[in-house]
PDB file of C-alpha atoms and ligand atoms in Angstrom:
ATOM      1  CA  MET Q 140       2.679  49.256  12.292  1.00  0.00           C
ATOM      2  CA  PRO Q 141       6.141  49.880  13.496  1.00  0.00           C
ATOM      3  CA  ASP Q 142       6.923  50.914  17.054  1.00  0.00           C
ATOM      4  CA  VAL Q 143       5.903  55.060  16.771  1.00  0.00           C
ATOM      5  CA  THR Q 144       8.931  56.798  17.941  1.00  0.00           C
ATOM      6  CA  LEU Q 145      10.042  60.960  18.090  1.00  0.00           C
ATOM      7  CA  THR Q 146      11.447  60.704  14.795  1.00  0.00           C
ATOM      8  CA  THR Q 147       8.363  58.999  13.322  1.00  0.00           C
ATOM      9  CA  LEU Q 148       6.304  62.038  14.867  1.00  0.00           C
ATOM     10  CA  GLN Q 149       8.664  64.203  13.395  1.00  0.00           C
ATOM     11  CA  SER Q 150       8.306  62.817   9.896  1.00  0.00           C
ATOM     12  CA  LEU Q 151       4.564  62.595  10.393  1.00  0.00           C
ATOM     13  CA  LYS Q 152       5.000  66.270  10.929  1.00  0.00           C
ATOM     14  CA  GLN Q 153       7.662  67.612   7.786  1.00  0.00           C
ATOM     15  CA  LYS Q 154       5.478  65.351   5.530  1.00  0.00           C
ATOM     16  CA  GLY Q 155       1.891  67.061   6.363  1.00  0.00           C
ATOM     17  CA  GLU Q 156       0.776  63.762   7.539  1.00  0.00           C
ATOM     18  CA  LYS Q 157      -1.557  64.164  10.793  1.00  0.00           C
ATOM     19  CA  ILE Q 158      -0.939  62.692  13.938  1.00  0.00           C
ATOM     20  CA  VAL Q 159      -3.183  60.517  15.680  1.00  0.00           C
ATOM     21  CA  MET Q 160      -3.973  60.709  19.483  1.00  0.00           C
ATOM     22  CA  LEU Q 161      -5.971  58.873  22.203  1.00  0.00           C
ATOM     23  CA  THR Q 162      -6.587  58.641  25.224  1.00  0.00           C
ATOM     24  CA  CYS Q 163      -6.862  55.546  26.568  1.00  0.00           C
ATOM     25  CA  TYR Q 164      -6.761  54.166  30.077  1.00  0.00           C
ATOM     26  CA  ASP Q 165      -6.772  50.576  30.144  1.00  0.00           C
ATOM     27  CA  ALA Q 166      -4.847  47.293  28.109  1.00  0.00           C
ATOM     28  CA  ILE Q 167      -8.067  46.235  25.749  1.00  0.00           C
ATOM     29  CA  PHE Q 168      -8.242  49.811  24.722  1.00  0.00           C
ATOM     30  CA  ALA Q 169      -4.696  50.570  24.755  1.00  0.00           C
ATOM     31  CA  LYS Q 170      -4.001  46.859  22.354  1.00  0.00           C
ATOM     32  CA  THR Q 171      -7.587  48.715  20.129  1.00  0.00           C
ATOM     33  CA  ALA Q 172      -6.710  51.675  19.691  1.00  0.00           C
ATOM     34  CA  SER Q 173      -2.400  50.951  18.793  1.00  0.00           C
ATOM     35  CA  GLU Q 174      -4.535  48.446  16.368  1.00  0.00           C
ATOM     36  CA  ALA Q 175      -6.587  50.635  14.749  1.00  0.00           C
ATOM     37  CA  GLY Q 176      -3.732  53.157  13.538  1.00  0.00           C
ATOM     38  CA  VAL Q 177      -3.626  55.552  16.319  1.00  0.00           C
ATOM     39  CA  GLU Q 178      -0.054  56.914  17.010  1.00  0.00           C
ATOM     40  CA  MET Q 179      -0.074  58.037  20.636  1.00  0.00           C
ATOM     41  CA  LEU Q 180      -2.231  56.845  23.182  1.00  0.00           C
ATOM     42  CA  LEU Q 181      -2.644  59.308  26.122  1.00  0.00           C
ATOM     43  CA  ILE Q 182      -3.208  58.494  29.689  1.00  0.00           C
ATOM     44  CA  GLY Q 183      -4.502  62.025  30.204  1.00  0.00           C
ATOM     45  CA  ASP Q 184      -5.689  62.963  33.711  1.00  0.00           C
ATOM     46  CA  SER Q 185      -8.457  63.380  32.645  1.00  0.00           C
ATOM     47  CA  LEU Q 186      -9.052  59.901  34.113  1.00  0.00           C
ATOM     48  CA  GLY Q 187      -9.981  61.697  37.301  1.00  0.00           C
ATOM     49  CA  MET Q 188     -12.637  62.416  35.577  1.00  0.00           C
ATOM     50  CA  VAL Q 189     -13.903  59.446  33.319  1.00  0.00           C
ATOM     51  CA  LEU Q 190     -13.243  57.014  35.009  1.00  0.00           C
ATOM     52  CA  GLN Q 191     -13.202  58.167  38.635  1.00  0.00           C
ATOM     53  CA  GLY Q 192     -16.725  60.172  38.571  1.00  0.00           C
ATOM     54  CA  HIS Q 193     -14.757  63.151  40.207  1.00  0.00           C
ATOM     55  CA  ASP Q 194     -15.771  66.777  38.190  1.00  0.00           C
ATOM     56  CA  SER Q 195     -12.200  67.900  37.421  1.00  0.00           C
ATOM     57  CA  THR Q 196      -8.700  66.631  37.193  1.00  0.00           C
ATOM     58  CA  LEU Q 197      -7.297  68.130  40.610  1.00  0.00           C
ATOM     59  CA  PRO Q 198      -7.681  65.170  42.775  1.00  0.00           C
ATOM     60  CA  VAL Q 199      -5.577  62.543  40.218  1.00  0.00           C
ATOM     61  CA  THR Q 200      -2.476  61.382  41.943  1.00  0.00           C
ATOM     62  CA  VAL Q 201       0.647  59.901  39.716  1.00  0.00           C
ATOM     63  CA  ALA Q 202      -0.015  56.526  41.284  1.00  0.00           C
ATOM     64  CA  ASP Q 203      -3.094  56.490  39.542  1.00  0.00           C
ATOM     65  CA  MET Q 204      -1.164  57.549  37.034  1.00  0.00           C
ATOM     66  CA  ALA Q 205       1.462  55.482  36.931  1.00  0.00           C
ATOM     67  CA  TYR Q 206      -0.945  52.592  37.052  1.00  0.00           C
ATOM     68  CA  HIS Q 207      -2.739  53.334  34.295  1.00  0.00           C
ATOM     69  CA  THR Q 208       0.222  53.285  32.085  1.00  0.00           C
ATOM     70  CA  ALA Q 209       1.319  50.589  33.490  1.00  0.00           C
ATOM     71  CA  CYS Q 210      -1.500  48.737  32.267  1.00  0.00           C
ATOM     72  CA  VAL Q 211      -1.610  50.912  28.970  1.00  0.00           C
ATOM     73  CA  LYS Q 212       1.835  49.346  28.556  1.00  0.00           C
ATOM     74  CA  ARG Q 213       0.141  45.969  28.570  1.00  0.00           C
ATOM     75  CA  GLY Q 214      -2.216  46.606  25.881  1.00  0.00           C
ATOM     76  CA  ASN Q 215      -0.165  48.776  23.429  1.00  0.00           C
ATOM     77  CA  ARG Q 216       1.190  47.712  20.025  1.00  0.00           C
ATOM     78  CA  GLY Q 217       3.609  50.198  18.985  1.00  0.00           C
ATOM     79  CA  ALA Q 218       2.414  53.240  20.289  1.00  0.00           C
ATOM     80  CA  MET Q 219       3.857  55.647  21.662  1.00  0.00           C
ATOM     81  CA  ILE Q 220       2.618  56.408  25.327  1.00  0.00           C
ATOM     82  CA  VAL Q 221       2.516  59.950  27.292  1.00  0.00           C
ATOM     83  CA  ALA Q 222       1.173  60.508  30.216  1.00  0.00           C
ATOM     84  CA  ASP Q 223      -0.134  63.604  32.680  1.00  0.00           C
ATOM     85  CA  LEU Q 224       1.839  64.796  35.107  1.00  0.00           C
ATOM     86  CA  PRO Q 225      -1.044  65.830  37.300  1.00  0.00           C
ATOM     87  CA  PHE Q 226      -2.018  68.830  39.531  1.00  0.00           C
ATOM     88  CA  MET Q 227       0.807  69.827  41.814  1.00  0.00           C
ATOM     89  CA  ALA Q 228       2.672  67.162  40.472  1.00  0.00           C
ATOM     90  CA  ASN Q 229       5.209  69.867  39.280  1.00  0.00           C
ATOM     91  CA  ALA Q 230       5.162  71.759  41.589  1.00  0.00           C
ATOM     92  CA  THR Q 231       8.396  71.686  42.512  1.00  0.00           C
ATOM     93  CA  LEU Q 232      12.264  70.952  39.766  1.00  0.00           C
ATOM     94  CA  GLU Q 233      12.683  67.974  42.190  1.00  0.00           C
ATOM     95  CA  GLN Q 234       8.609  66.910  42.119  1.00  0.00           C
ATOM     96  CA  THR Q 235       8.774  66.787  38.307  1.00  0.00           C
ATOM     97  CA  LEU Q 236      12.172  65.352  38.148  1.00  0.00           C
ATOM     98  CA  ASN Q 237      10.705  61.980  40.076  1.00  0.00           C
ATOM     99  CA  ASN Q 238       7.583  62.664  39.010  1.00  0.00           C
ATOM    100  CA  SER Q 239       8.648  61.501  35.518  1.00  0.00           C
ATOM    101  CA  ALA Q 240      11.037  59.208  36.438  1.00  0.00           C
ATOM    102  CA  GLU Q 241       7.469  56.883  37.978  1.00  0.00           C
ATOM    103  CA  LEU Q 242       5.165  57.221  35.294  1.00  0.00           C
ATOM    104  CA  MET Q 243       9.115  56.878  32.759  1.00  0.00           C
ATOM    105  CA  ARG Q 244       9.088  52.873  34.855  1.00  0.00           C
ATOM    106  CA  ALA Q 245       5.249  52.565  34.794  1.00  0.00           C
ATOM    107  CA  GLY Q 246       5.941  52.461  31.119  1.00  0.00           C
ATOM    108  CA  ALA Q 247       5.691  56.224  29.681  1.00  0.00           C
ATOM    109  CA  HIS Q 248       7.566  57.352  26.262  1.00  0.00           C
ATOM    110  CA  MET Q 249       7.050  60.714  27.197  1.00  0.00           C
ATOM    111  CA  VAL Q 250       4.888  63.115  29.930  1.00  0.00           C
ATOM    112  CA  LYS Q 251       2.816  65.459  29.733  1.00  0.00           C
ATOM    113  CA  VAL Q 252       2.949  68.989  31.946  1.00  0.00           C
ATOM    114  CA  GLU Q 253       0.554  71.335  31.629  1.00  0.00           C
ATOM    115  CA  GLY Q 254       1.580  75.126  32.267  1.00  0.00           C
ATOM    116  CA  ALA Q 255       3.296  77.482  29.714  1.00  0.00           C
ATOM    117  CA  GLY Q 256       6.805  79.949  29.528  1.00  0.00           C
ATOM    118  CA  TRP Q 257       7.360  78.880  33.579  1.00  0.00           C
ATOM    119  CA  LEU Q 258       8.037  74.964  32.459  1.00  0.00           C
ATOM    120  CA  ALA Q 259      11.014  75.856  30.175  1.00  0.00           C
ATOM    121  CA  GLU Q 260      13.426  75.775  33.307  1.00  0.00           C
ATOM    122  CA  SER Q 261      11.388  71.534  34.314  1.00  0.00           C
ATOM    123  CA  ILE Q 262      11.534  71.048  30.635  1.00  0.00           C
ATOM    124  CA  ARG Q 263      15.235  71.802  30.107  1.00  0.00           C
ATOM    125  CA  LEU Q 264      16.304  69.627  32.771  1.00  0.00           C
ATOM    126  CA  LEU Q 265      13.399  66.645  31.356  1.00  0.00           C
ATOM    127  CA  ALA Q 266      15.158  67.104  28.540  1.00  0.00           C
ATOM    128  CA  GLU Q 267      18.704  66.495  29.948  1.00  0.00           C
ATOM    129  CA  ARG Q 268      18.087  63.665  31.375  1.00  0.00           C
ATOM    130  CA  GLY Q 269      16.056  61.996  28.955  1.00  0.00           C
ATOM    131  CA  ILE Q 270      12.761  62.368  29.485  1.00  0.00           C
ATOM    132  CA  PRO Q 271      10.653  63.493  26.121  1.00  0.00           C
ATOM    133  CA  VAL Q 272       8.093  66.132  26.647  1.00  0.00           C
ATOM    134  CA  CYS Q 273       5.018  67.684  25.201  1.00  0.00           C
ATOM    135  CA  ALA Q 274       3.873  71.203  26.741  1.00  0.00           C
ATOM    136  CA  HIS Q 275      -0.323  71.705  27.489  1.00  0.00           C
ATOM    137  CA  LEU Q 276      -1.002  75.329  26.420  1.00  0.00           C
ATOM    138  CA  GLY Q 277      -4.024  76.591  25.290  1.00  0.00           C
ATOM    139  CA  LEU Q 278      -7.468  75.598  28.286  1.00  0.00           C
ATOM    140  CA  THR Q 279      -5.304  73.288  30.992  1.00  0.00           C
ATOM    141  CA  PRO Q 280      -7.264  71.652  33.499  1.00  0.00           C
ATOM    142  CA  GLN Q 281      -5.443  72.008  36.398  1.00  0.00           C
ATOM    143  CA  SER Q 282      -6.287  75.672  36.514  1.00  0.00           C
ATOM    144  CA  VAL Q 283      -9.547  75.592  35.850  1.00  0.00           C
ATOM    145  CA  ASN Q 284     -10.187  77.871  39.178  1.00  0.00           C
ATOM    146  CA  VAL Q 285      -7.787  80.242  38.013  1.00  0.00           C
ATOM    147  CA  PHE Q 286      -9.432  80.508  34.391  1.00  0.00           C
ATOM    148  CA  GLY Q 287     -12.827  80.720  36.642  1.00  0.00           C
ATOM    149  CA  GLY Q 288     -14.857  77.564  34.330  1.00  0.00           C
ATOM    150  CA  TYR Q 289     -13.601  75.413  31.326  1.00  0.00           C
ATOM    151  CA  LYS Q 290     -13.094  78.847  29.090  1.00  0.00           C
ATOM    152  CA  VAL Q 291     -11.482  78.989  25.304  1.00  0.00           C
ATOM    153  CA  GLN Q 292      -7.786  80.329  25.366  1.00  0.00           C
ATOM    154  CA  GLY Q 293      -6.377  83.277  23.732  1.00  0.00           C
ATOM    155  CA  ARG Q 294      -9.477  84.799  21.667  1.00  0.00           C
ATOM    156  CA  GLN Q 295      -7.534  87.896  22.737  1.00  0.00           C
ATOM    157  CA  GLU Q 296      -4.514  89.575  20.427  1.00  0.00           C
ATOM    158  CA  GLU Q 297      -2.435  89.854  23.425  1.00  0.00           C
ATOM    159  CA  GLN Q 298      -3.351  86.601  24.556  1.00  0.00           C
ATOM    160  CA  ALA Q 299      -2.669  84.601  21.638  1.00  0.00           C
ATOM    161  CA  ARG Q 300       0.628  86.772  21.316  1.00  0.00           C
ATOM    162  CA  GLN Q 301       2.004  85.491  24.459  1.00  0.00           C
ATOM    163  CA  MET Q 302       1.314  81.597  23.449  1.00  0.00           C
ATOM    164  CA  ILE Q 303       3.290  81.958  20.599  1.00  0.00           C
ATOM    165  CA  GLU Q 304       6.255  83.204  22.306  1.00  0.00           C
ATOM    166  CA  ASP Q 305       5.608  80.491  25.277  1.00  0.00           C
ATOM    167  CA  ALA Q 306       5.185  77.914  22.270  1.00  0.00           C
ATOM    168  CA  ARG Q 307       8.008  78.787  20.890  1.00  0.00           C
ATOM    169  CA  ALA Q 308      10.338  79.213  24.141  1.00  0.00           C
ATOM    170  CA  LEU Q 309       9.321  75.905  24.765  1.00  0.00           C
ATOM    171  CA  GLU Q 310      10.581  74.589  21.993  1.00  0.00           C
ATOM    172  CA  ALA Q 311      13.615  76.159  22.174  1.00  0.00           C
ATOM    173  CA  ALA Q 312      13.570  74.753  26.416  1.00  0.00           C
ATOM    174  CA  GLY Q 313      13.881  71.159  24.597  1.00  0.00           C
ATOM    175  CA  ALA Q 314       9.817  70.103  24.264  1.00  0.00           C
ATOM    176  CA  ALA Q 315       9.380  67.514  22.107  1.00  0.00           C
ATOM    177  CA  MET Q 316       5.786  67.509  21.293  1.00  0.00           C
ATOM    178  CA  LEU Q 317       3.077  70.362  22.433  1.00  0.00           C
ATOM    179  CA  LEU Q 318      -0.559  69.882  23.084  1.00  0.00           C
ATOM    180  CA  LEU Q 319      -2.649  73.091  22.513  1.00  0.00           C
ATOM    181  CA  GLU Q 320      -6.113  72.914  23.993  1.00  0.00           C
ATOM    182  CA  CYS Q 321      -9.581  74.880  23.318  1.00  0.00           C
ATOM    183  CA  VAL Q 322      -8.735  77.842  21.561  1.00  0.00           C
ATOM    184  CA  PRO Q 323      -9.437  79.680  18.379  1.00  0.00           C
ATOM    185  CA  SER Q 324      -8.326  77.813  14.905  1.00  0.00           C
ATOM    186  CA  SER Q 325      -6.496  80.565  14.045  1.00  0.00           C
ATOM    187  CA  LEU Q 326      -4.030  80.558  16.970  1.00  0.00           C
ATOM    188  CA  GLY Q 327      -3.924  76.606  16.696  1.00  0.00           C
ATOM    189  CA  ALA Q 328      -3.054  77.525  12.715  1.00  0.00           C
ATOM    190  CA  ALA Q 329      -0.461  79.888  13.538  1.00  0.00           C
ATOM    191  CA  VAL Q 330       1.320  78.252  16.847  1.00  0.00           C
ATOM    192  CA  SER Q 331       1.750  75.454  14.474  1.00  0.00           C
ATOM    193  CA  GLN Q 332       3.350  77.027  12.352  1.00  0.00           C
ATOM    194  CA  ALA Q 333       5.762  79.357  14.531  1.00  0.00           C
ATOM    195  CA  VAL Q 334       8.038  75.802  15.931  1.00  0.00           C
ATOM    196  CA  ARG Q 335       9.701  72.868  13.983  1.00  0.00           C
ATOM    197  CA  ILE Q 336       8.061  70.386  16.409  1.00  0.00           C
ATOM    198  CA  PRO Q 337       4.884  68.877  16.195  1.00  0.00           C
ATOM    199  CA  VAL Q 338       1.497  70.563  18.041  1.00  0.00           C
ATOM    200  CA  ILE Q 339      -1.471  68.128  18.817  1.00  0.00           C
ATOM    201  CA  GLY Q 340      -4.768  70.221  18.995  1.00  0.00           C
ATOM    202  CA  ILE Q 341      -8.077  69.510  20.810  1.00  0.00           C
ATOM    203  CA  GLY Q 342     -10.686  71.799  20.086  1.00  0.00           C
ATOM    204  CA  ALA Q 343      -7.701  73.235  18.478  1.00  0.00           C
ATOM    205  CA  GLY Q 344      -9.174  73.968  14.917  1.00  0.00           C
ATOM    206  CA  SER Q 345      -7.963  71.372  11.973  1.00  0.00           C
ATOM    207  CA  GLU Q 346      -4.323  72.659  11.322  1.00  0.00           C
ATOM    208  CA  THR Q 347      -2.032  71.423  14.109  1.00  0.00           C
ATOM    209  CA  ASP Q 348      -0.473  68.815  12.592  1.00  0.00           C
ATOM    210  CA  GLY Q 349      -2.109  66.036  14.875  1.00  0.00           C
ATOM    211  CA  GLN Q 350      -5.587  65.583  17.100  1.00  0.00           C
ATOM    212  CA  VAL Q 351      -6.309  64.329  20.838  1.00  0.00           C
ATOM    213  CA  LEU Q 352      -9.912  62.952  21.983  1.00  0.00           C
ATOM    214  CA  VAL Q 353     -10.994  61.978  25.427  1.00  0.00           C
ATOM    215  CA  LEU Q 354     -12.123  58.034  24.336  1.00  0.00           C
ATOM    216  CA  HIS Q 355     -15.057  58.307  26.629  1.00  0.00           C
ATOM    217  CA  ASP Q 356     -16.482  61.293  24.310  1.00  0.00           C
ATOM    218  CA  MET Q 357     -15.259  60.240  20.918  1.00  0.00           C
ATOM    219  CA  LEU Q 358     -17.678  56.993  22.147  1.00  0.00           C
ATOM    220  CA  GLY Q 359     -20.675  59.083  22.492  1.00  0.00           C
ATOM    221  CA  LEU Q 360     -19.804  58.403  26.979  1.00  0.00           C
ATOM    222  CA  SER Q 361     -20.597  60.364  29.353  1.00  0.00           C
ATOM    223  CA  LEU Q 362     -21.846  61.137  33.569  1.00  0.00           C
ATOM    224  CA  GLY Q 363     -23.986  63.382  31.871  1.00  0.00           C
ATOM    225  CA  GLY Q 364     -23.811  66.709  30.701  1.00  0.00           C
ATOM    226  CA  ARG Q 365     -23.491  67.924  26.875  1.00  0.00           C
ATOM    227  CA  ALA Q 366     -20.438  66.855  25.534  1.00  0.00           C
ATOM    228  CA  PRO Q 367     -17.719  69.967  24.589  1.00  0.00           C
ATOM    229  CA  LYS Q 368     -17.883  71.553  20.519  1.00  0.00           C
ATOM    230  CA  PHE Q 369     -15.128  70.155  19.868  1.00  0.00           C
ATOM    231  CA  VAL Q 370     -16.053  66.907  20.469  1.00  0.00           C
ATOM    232  CA  LYS Q 371     -17.473  65.041  17.622  1.00  0.00           C
ATOM    233  CA  ASN Q 372     -18.850  61.137  18.682  1.00  0.00           C
ATOM    234  CA  PHE Q 373     -17.445  58.094  16.235  1.00  0.00           C
ATOM    235  CA  MET Q 374     -20.235  55.579  17.085  1.00  0.00           C
ATOM    236  CA  ALA Q 375     -22.909  57.361  15.666  1.00  0.00           C
ATOM    237  CA  GLU Q 376     -22.379  55.626  13.363  1.00  0.00           C
ATOM    238  CA  GLN Q 377     -20.227  52.550  13.840  1.00  0.00           C
ATOM    239  CA  ASN Q 378     -21.521  49.376  15.017  1.00  0.00           C
ATOM    240  CA  ASP Q 379     -18.825  49.035  17.064  1.00  0.00           C
ATOM    241  CA  ILE Q 380     -15.582  50.469  19.475  1.00  0.00           C
ATOM    242  CA  PRO Q 381     -12.882  48.920  16.843  1.00  0.00           C
ATOM    243  CA  GLY Q 382     -15.274  50.736  14.113  1.00  0.00           C
ATOM    244  CA  ALA Q 383     -15.415  53.708  15.614  1.00  0.00           C
ATOM    245  CA  ILE Q 384     -11.717  54.388  16.379  1.00  0.00           C
ATOM    246  CA  GLY Q 385     -10.845  53.157  12.996  1.00  0.00           C
ATOM    247  CA  ALA Q 386     -13.510  55.674  12.149  1.00  0.00           C
ATOM    248  CA  TYR Q 387     -11.790  58.781  13.423  1.00  0.00           C
ATOM    249  CA  VAL Q 388      -7.915  57.634  12.448  1.00  0.00           C
ATOM    250  CA  LYS Q 389      -8.844  57.620   9.419  1.00  0.00           C
ATOM    251  CA  ALA Q 390     -11.196  61.270   9.628  1.00  0.00           C
ATOM    252  CA  VAL Q 391      -8.010  62.792  11.602  1.00  0.00           C
ATOM    253  CA  LYS Q 392      -5.581  61.732   8.501  1.00  0.00           C
ATOM    254  CA  ASP Q 393      -7.821  62.609   5.364  1.00  0.00           C
ATOM    255  CA  VAL Q 394      -8.416  65.984   7.921  1.00  0.00           C
ATOM    256  CA  SER Q 395     -12.369  65.871   7.781  1.00  0.00           C
ATOM    257  CA  PHE Q 396     -12.608  65.417  11.766  1.00  0.00           C
ATOM    258  CA  PRO Q 397     -12.416  68.696  12.792  1.00  0.00           C
ATOM    259  CA  ALA Q 398     -14.361  70.335  10.882  1.00  0.00           C
ATOM    260  CA  ALA Q 399     -15.507  74.629  10.997  1.00  0.00           C
ATOM    261  CA  GLU Q 400     -18.610  73.492  13.814  1.00  0.00           C
ATOM    262  CA  HIS Q 401     -15.574  71.992  16.167  1.00  0.00           C
ATOM    263  CA  GLY Q 402     -13.291  75.069  16.153  1.00  0.00           C
ATOM    264  CA  PHE Q 403     -13.940  78.201  17.659  1.00  0.00           C
ATOM    265  CA  SER Q 404     -13.750  82.297  16.776  1.00  0.00           C
ATOM    266  CA  ALA Q 405     -10.906  84.822  17.572  1.00  0.00           C
TER     267      ALA Q 405
HETATM  268  O1  KIV Y 233      -5.751  64.159  30.382  1.00  0.00           O
HETATM  269  C1  KIV Y 233      -6.475  64.729  28.675  1.00  0.00           C
HETATM  270  O2  KIV Y 233      -7.072  63.849  29.083  1.00  0.00           O
HETATM  271  C2  KIV Y 233      -5.437  65.696  28.296  1.00  0.00           C
HETATM  272  C3  KIV Y 233      -6.557  66.170  26.948  1.00  0.00           C
HETATM  273  C4  KIV Y 233      -6.149  67.090  26.170  1.00  0.00           C
HETATM  274  C5  KIV Y 233      -6.528  64.986  26.014  1.00  0.00           C
HETATM  275  O3  KIV Y 233      -5.361  66.064  28.490  1.00  0.00           O
END
């Protein structure tokens, strides 16, 4: 496939074709996923949990993220690479710029930052300096200690209204994309309609502009505990990993995933 760019993503949103994103942390999976048609590879700080075995994403460092971003870059075959700014890497504007630059030098095409409306200033600075930004709203795992657990966000009317307002403000500040995690499906649809930039969902229903899953989750691999409600194990009906990733791509594109059972009610 030709290299995926911001223009590709915008045109997919305009055509109503779903965007497929998957987390990825190394070269061989980057090759496998991009060849299977995954359009965006996310080096998520979820690597702290699935690769490093921590119980949250908080211990992940910028050096960890840069290392895995460089690994993914070497295997990638045309997907857009997005790298997470880990916990506290955007605590100040100076840190935000320096750490984002490090991830871009390692091979990212876009950085992802967790937060809400307060991100507007740093998004504006990054966008002005040539760094596309994805803003992560809803359940932002770096704030798990504030939320008191991994809980669905935006169920109350006021919270939902604020999230839509934040989405609009971050688009106005220059965000190139939004990622919405664990919100009611109706809010996923409302945010996607409220902005012109693509909105990728995880546990946000089927009406966002695209979907993302954690690679290990969709392959049915876990260190223990129950998989979240929004996860589907694509290995269950496939013989191999390329087949499972291909089935995920097809299911996102034909909107058979996520099904109603993978979503949350308001
Ligand atoms: O770190 C991560 O993997 C994420 C998820 C939303 C996919 O941010």
